[in-house]
Amino acid sequence: MAGTTTTPKCATCDKIESDSGTPLKRCAKCQTTAYCSRDCQRAHWKTHKQVCARNAASAWNASTSNTAPGASASTSLPKGLTIAIDKPFHRLNSKTWMHDRPEEDVYKLLIDTYRFRMEDNFNLEGDRNKESLYGGAADGRIGFVRFLGLAESRTGLLPSWWSTDKGKECIALGLGSDNGWSSLAHKVAKRGLIEHYGNPLMPMQLRLFGEQVYGRGPGGQSGEMIIMMQMKAEGGDLISSGLDVSSIFGR
């Protein structure tokens, strides 16, 4: 007997993607249960929370070799990065989000934090920073050097191995002729970040880390509430915000 393909459907109302016209979105913690809307996710939470953590562990119990120290089997395999880290919003809260990552991942995330902040500043505040692509610069090297200087001035925000030489290597990555994705000569947008990292919460994480560097969130908004909400979701105490809580920033 030929195998059959199961069409993903909303766990609450059984709606499939073709009915709603928009892609179903999965629980960000376990990635196994789909919903057509936040309302359906909320309605199903009392049932789903009983199996969410178990589903996550089962789905990724073979991925521990690709996780950072202290990461659990529930951490999904990374896309666009060398390793994954467990509970990233807990790490953002403790200001250790850049810790326990390989150098190449840290360089890449620093470049993307800066590029995405320039995108947010332009879209949310109309800021055409003259040191950025939005102000006519050929690349973002001057603004990025200032960004790194700020990051270095925030005690403990960067990994313990960070140094002036590491900063030069990071800048060189952004300016290299074969740097591909991590080019300071190219802009980056939310949709592109989600596609590149395969994670709908990555733009939110980059914004929150950028807030810790610059001392203010994009558009002047604080991300403290978002961190608290996502920490609860990571602990299984709240419906996961995988259905784009980053819309609080307006984009």
PDB file of N, CA and C in Angstrom, residues 108-165:
ATOM      1  N   LYS A 108      29.391  37.034  12.882  1.00  0.00           N
ATOM      2  CA  LYS A 108      28.213  37.120  12.005  1.00  0.00           C
ATOM      3  C   LYS A 108      27.033  37.800  12.706  1.00  0.00           C
ATOM      4  N   LEU A 109      26.796  37.432  13.957  1.00  0.00           N
ATOM      5  CA  LEU A 109      25.666  38.005  14.701  1.00  0.00           C
ATOM      6  C   LEU A 109      25.899  39.477  15.032  1.00  0.00           C
ATOM      7  N   LEU A 110      27.138  39.852  15.287  1.00  0.00           N
ATOM      8  CA  LEU A 110      27.435  41.263  15.529  1.00  0.00           C
ATOM      9  C   LEU A 110      27.170  42.092  14.274  1.00  0.00           C
ATOM     10  N   ILE A 111      27.598  41.590  13.134  1.00  0.00           N
ATOM     11  CA  ILE A 111      27.363  42.292  11.871  1.00  0.00           C
ATOM     12  C   ILE A 111      25.864  42.424  11.612  1.00  0.00           C
ATOM     13  N   ASP A 112      25.124  41.348  11.831  1.00  0.00           N
ATOM     14  CA  ASP A 112      23.684  41.392  11.568  1.00  0.00           C
ATOM     15  C   ASP A 112      22.938  42.256  12.577  1.00  0.00           C
ATOM     16  N   THR A 113      23.397  42.298  13.818  1.00  0.00           N
ATOM     17  CA  THR A 113      22.781  43.188  14.800  1.00  0.00           C
ATOM     18  C   THR A 113      22.916  44.634  14.341  1.00  0.00           C
ATOM     19  N   TYR A 114      24.109  45.001  13.905  1.00  0.00           N
ATOM     20  CA  TYR A 114      24.334  46.368  13.433  1.00  0.00           C
ATOM     21  C   TYR A 114      23.516  46.664  12.180  1.00  0.00           C
ATOM     22  N   ARG A 115      23.564  45.769  11.194  1.00  0.00           N
ATOM     23  CA  ARG A 115      22.849  46.012   9.936  1.00  0.00           C
ATOM     24  C   ARG A 115      21.347  46.131  10.170  1.00  0.00           C
ATOM     25  N   PHE A 116      20.810  45.270  11.034  1.00  0.00           N
ATOM     26  CA  PHE A 116      19.371  45.298  11.278  1.00  0.00           C
ATOM     27  C   PHE A 116      18.977  46.548  12.068  1.00  0.00           C
ATOM     28  N   ARG A 117      19.856  47.007  12.951  1.00  0.00           N
ATOM     29  CA  ARG A 117      19.551  48.234  13.687  1.00  0.00           C
ATOM     30  C   ARG A 117      19.497  49.433  12.751  1.00  0.00           C
ATOM     31  N   MET A 118      20.389  49.493  11.768  1.00  0.00           N
ATOM     32  CA  MET A 118      20.344  50.581  10.797  1.00  0.00           C
ATOM     33  C   MET A 118      19.040  50.523   9.988  1.00  0.00           C
ATOM     34  N   GLU A 119      18.606  49.303   9.651  1.00  0.00           N
ATOM     35  CA  GLU A 119      17.332  49.118   8.945  1.00  0.00           C
ATOM     36  C   GLU A 119      16.175  49.616   9.797  1.00  0.00           C
ATOM     37  N   ASP A 120      16.166  49.246  11.082  1.00  0.00           N
ATOM     38  CA  ASP A 120      15.113  49.692  11.997  1.00  0.00           C
ATOM     39  C   ASP A 120      15.136  51.199  12.181  1.00  0.00           C
ATOM     40  N   ASN A 121      16.319  51.764  12.339  1.00  0.00           N
ATOM     41  CA  ASN A 121      16.421  53.221  12.529  1.00  0.00           C
ATOM     42  C   ASN A 121      15.851  53.972  11.339  1.00  0.00           C
ATOM     43  N   PHE A 122      16.083  53.421  10.142  1.00  0.00           N
ATOM     44  CA  PHE A 122      15.559  54.072   8.937  1.00  0.00           C
ATOM     45  C   PHE A 122      14.039  53.915   8.852  1.00  0.00           C
ATOM     46  N   ASN A 123      13.553  52.708   9.084  1.00  0.00           N
ATOM     47  CA  ASN A 123      12.113  52.447   8.931  1.00  0.00           C
ATOM     48  C   ASN A 123      11.264  53.053  10.055  1.00  0.00           C
ATOM     49  N   LEU A 124      11.780  53.027  11.277  1.00  0.00           N
ATOM     50  CA  LEU A 124      10.990  53.471  12.418  1.00  0.00           C
ATOM     51  C   LEU A 124      11.192  54.943  12.774  1.00  0.00           C
ATOM     52  N   GLU A 125      12.380  55.476  12.445  1.00  0.00           N
ATOM     53  CA  GLU A 125      12.687  56.842  12.839  1.00  0.00           C
ATOM     54  C   GLU A 125      13.069  57.731  11.656  1.00  0.00           C
ATOM     55  N   GLY A 126      13.147  57.146  10.464  1.00  0.00           N
ATOM     56  CA  GLY A 126      13.542  57.925   9.297  1.00  0.00           C
ATOM     57  C   GLY A 126      14.987  58.376   9.346  1.00  0.00           C
ATOM     58  N   ASP A 127      15.819  57.655  10.094  1.00  0.00           N
ATOM     59  CA  ASP A 127      17.214  58.033  10.299  1.00  0.00           C
ATOM     60  C   ASP A 127      18.069  57.570   9.125  1.00  0.00           C
ATOM     61  N   ARG A 128      18.635  58.527   8.406  1.00  0.00           N
ATOM     62  CA  ARG A 128      19.567  58.218   7.315  1.00  0.00           C
ATOM     63  C   ARG A 128      20.990  58.493   7.812  1.00  0.00           C
ATOM     64  N   ASN A 129      21.462  57.629   8.698  1.00  0.00           N
ATOM     65  CA  ASN A 129      22.783  57.788   9.288  1.00  0.00           C
ATOM     66  C   ASN A 129      23.835  57.900   8.189  1.00  0.00           C
ATOM     67  N   LYS A 130      24.592  58.987   8.220  1.00  0.00           N
ATOM     68  CA  LYS A 130      25.557  59.230   7.138  1.00  0.00           C
ATOM     69  C   LYS A 130      26.678  58.200   7.103  1.00  0.00           C
ATOM     70  N   GLU A 131      26.852  57.472   8.207  1.00  0.00           N
ATOM     71  CA  GLU A 131      27.891  56.441   8.245  1.00  0.00           C
ATOM     72  C   GLU A 131      27.365  55.077   7.800  1.00  0.00           C
ATOM     73  N   SER A 132      26.092  55.043   7.389  1.00  0.00           N
ATOM     74  CA  SER A 132      25.472  53.786   6.988  1.00  0.00           C
ATOM     75  C   SER A 132      25.082  53.827   5.512  1.00  0.00           C
ATOM     76  N   LEU A 133      24.642  52.675   5.009  1.00  0.00           N
ATOM     77  CA  LEU A 133      24.168  52.606   3.625  1.00  0.00           C
ATOM     78  C   LEU A 133      22.965  53.507   3.407  1.00  0.00           C
ATOM     79  N   TYR A 134      22.182  53.745   4.443  1.00  0.00           N
ATOM     80  CA  TYR A 134      20.963  54.543   4.326  1.00  0.00           C
ATOM     81  C   TYR A 134      21.278  56.029   4.187  1.00  0.00           C
ATOM     82  N   GLY A 135      22.508  56.411   4.527  1.00  0.00           N
ATOM     83  CA  GLY A 135      22.914  57.802   4.374  1.00  0.00           C
ATOM     84  C   GLY A 135      23.823  58.018   3.185  1.00  0.00           C
ATOM     85  N   GLY A 136      23.988  56.987   2.366  1.00  0.00           N
ATOM     86  CA  GLY A 136      24.771  57.110   1.149  1.00  0.00           C
ATOM     87  C   GLY A 136      26.183  56.573   1.220  1.00  0.00           C
ATOM     88  N   ALA A 137      26.591  56.010   2.369  1.00  0.00           N
ATOM     89  CA  ALA A 137      27.935  55.444   2.483  1.00  0.00           C
ATOM     90  C   ALA A 137      28.056  54.199   1.605  1.00  0.00           C
ATOM     91  N   ALA A 138      29.271  53.946   1.113  1.00  0.00           N
ATOM     92  CA  ALA A 138      29.494  52.780   0.258  1.00  0.00           C
ATOM     93  C   ALA A 138      29.328  51.487   1.036  1.00  0.00           C
ATOM     94  N   ASP A 139      29.640  51.524   2.326  1.00  0.00           N
ATOM     95  CA  ASP A 139      29.437  50.381   3.207  1.00  0.00           C
ATOM     96  C   ASP A 139      29.297  50.910   4.637  1.00  0.00           C
ATOM     97  N   GLY A 140      29.020  50.008   5.565  1.00  0.00           N
ATOM     98  CA  GLY A 140      28.757  50.444   6.932  1.00  0.00           C
ATOM     99  C   GLY A 140      29.948  50.343   7.858  1.00  0.00           C
ATOM    100  N   ARG A 141      31.168  50.362   7.330  1.00  0.00           N
ATOM    101  CA  ARG A 141      32.342  50.097   8.177  1.00  0.00           C
ATOM    102  C   ARG A 141      32.507  51.112   9.308  1.00  0.00           C
ATOM    103  N   ILE A 142      32.289  52.407   9.042  1.00  0.00           N
ATOM    104  CA  ILE A 142      32.503  53.423  10.083  1.00  0.00           C
ATOM    105  C   ILE A 142      31.484  53.255  11.204  1.00  0.00           C
ATOM    106  N   GLY A 143      30.217  53.087  10.821  1.00  0.00           N
ATOM    107  CA  GLY A 143      29.178  52.886  11.827  1.00  0.00           C
ATOM    108  C   GLY A 143      29.373  51.589  12.589  1.00  0.00           C
ATOM    109  N   PHE A 144      29.840  50.560  11.890  1.00  0.00           N
ATOM    110  CA  PHE A 144      30.039  49.271  12.547  1.00  0.00           C
ATOM    111  C   PHE A 144      31.195  49.332  13.544  1.00  0.00           C
ATOM    112  N   VAL A 145      32.247  50.064  13.211  1.00  0.00           N
ATOM    113  CA  VAL A 145      33.354  50.234  14.155  1.00  0.00           C
ATOM    114  C   VAL A 145      32.862  50.931  15.423  1.00  0.00           C
ATOM    115  N   ARG A 146      32.007  51.931  15.260  1.00  0.00           N
ATOM    116  CA  ARG A 146      31.431  52.611  16.434  1.00  0.00           C
ATOM    117  C   ARG A 146      30.568  51.645  17.242  1.00  0.00           C
ATOM    118  N   PHE A 147      29.804  50.830  16.546  1.00  0.00           N
ATOM    119  CA  PHE A 147      28.960  49.833  17.207  1.00  0.00           C
ATOM    120  C   PHE A 147      29.808  48.869  18.031  1.00  0.00           C
ATOM    121  N   LEU A 148      30.900  48.377  17.455  1.00  0.00           N
ATOM    122  CA  LEU A 148      31.776  47.461  18.189  1.00  0.00           C
ATOM    123  C   LEU A 148      32.389  48.144  19.408  1.00  0.00           C
ATOM    124  N   GLY A 149      32.730  49.412  19.261  1.00  0.00           N
ATOM    125  CA  GLY A 149      33.281  50.144  20.396  1.00  0.00           C
ATOM    126  C   GLY A 149      32.292  50.218  21.544  1.00  0.00           C
ATOM    127  N   LEU A 150      31.023  50.441  21.213  1.00  0.00           N
ATOM    128  CA  LEU A 150      29.975  50.469  22.245  1.00  0.00           C
ATOM    129  C   LEU A 150      29.823  49.104  22.895  1.00  0.00           C
ATOM    130  N   ALA A 151      29.809  48.048  22.060  1.00  0.00           N
ATOM    131  CA  ALA A 151      29.661  46.692  22.589  1.00  0.00           C
ATOM    132  C   ALA A 151      30.811  46.352  23.534  1.00  0.00           C
ATOM    133  N   GLU A 152      32.020  46.765  23.175  1.00  0.00           N
ATOM    134  CA  GLU A 152      33.187  46.498  24.015  1.00  0.00           C
ATOM    135  C   GLU A 152      33.115  47.254  25.339  1.00  0.00           C
ATOM    136  N   SER A 153      32.428  48.391  25.334  1.00  0.00           N
ATOM    137  CA  SER A 153      32.331  49.199  26.558  1.00  0.00           C
ATOM    138  C   SER A 153      31.295  48.655  27.539  1.00  0.00           C
ATOM    139  N   ARG A 154      30.441  47.712  27.081  1.00  0.00           N
ATOM    140  CA  ARG A 154      29.421  47.118  27.958  1.00  0.00           C
ATOM    141  C   ARG A 154      30.039  45.898  28.644  1.00  0.00           C
ATOM    142  N   THR A 155      30.329  46.037  29.899  1.00  0.00           N
ATOM    143  CA  THR A 155      31.034  44.981  30.635  1.00  0.00           C
ATOM    144  C   THR A 155      30.336  43.627  30.533  1.00  0.00           C
ATOM    145  N   GLY A 156      31.072  42.621  30.058  1.00  0.00           N
ATOM    146  CA  GLY A 156      30.570  41.251  30.012  1.00  0.00           C
ATOM    147  C   GLY A 156      29.649  40.927  28.869  1.00  0.00           C
ATOM    148  N   LEU A 157      29.346  41.902  28.005  1.00  0.00           N
ATOM    149  CA  LEU A 157      28.398  41.639  26.921  1.00  0.00           C
ATOM    150  C   LEU A 157      29.007  40.752  25.843  1.00  0.00           C
ATOM    151  N   LEU A 158      30.292  40.923  25.571  1.00  0.00           N
ATOM    152  CA  LEU A 158      30.982  40.109  24.572  1.00  0.00           C
ATOM    153  C   LEU A 158      31.691  38.940  25.260  1.00  0.00           C
ATOM    154  N   PRO A 159      32.026  37.895  24.525  1.00  0.00           N
ATOM    155  CA  PRO A 159      32.693  36.720  25.121  1.00  0.00           C
ATOM    156  C   PRO A 159      34.036  37.092  25.761  1.00  0.00           C
ATOM    157  N   SER A 160      34.488  36.270  26.675  1.00  0.00           N
ATOM    158  CA  SER A 160      35.735  36.544  27.395  1.00  0.00           C
ATOM    159  C   SER A 160      36.948  36.542  26.463  1.00  0.00           C
ATOM    160  N   TRP A 161      36.855  35.855  25.321  1.00  0.00           N
ATOM    161  CA  TRP A 161      37.980  35.789  24.403  1.00  0.00           C
ATOM    162  C   TRP A 161      38.092  37.014  23.488  1.00  0.00           C
ATOM    163  N   TRP A 162      37.117  37.919  23.566  1.00  0.00           N
ATOM    164  CA  TRP A 162      37.103  39.073  22.671  1.00  0.00           C
ATOM    165  C   TRP A 162      38.313  39.967  22.929  1.00  0.00           C
ATOM    166  N   SER A 163      38.871  40.524  21.869  1.00  0.00           N
ATOM    167  CA  SER A 163      40.015  41.422  21.975  1.00  0.00           C
ATOM    168  C   SER A 163      39.986  42.396  20.802  1.00  0.00           C
ATOM    169  N   THR A 164      40.919  43.340  20.824  1.00  0.00           N
ATOM    170  CA  THR A 164      41.028  44.291  19.714  1.00  0.00           C
ATOM    171  C   THR A 164      41.283  43.562  18.399  1.00  0.00           C
ATOM    172  N   ASP A 165      42.124  42.539  18.448  1.00  0.00           N
ATOM    173  CA  ASP A 165      42.419  41.769  17.233  1.00  0.00           C
ATOM    174  C   ASP A 165      41.176  41.025  16.727  1.00  0.00           C
TER     175      ASP A 165
END
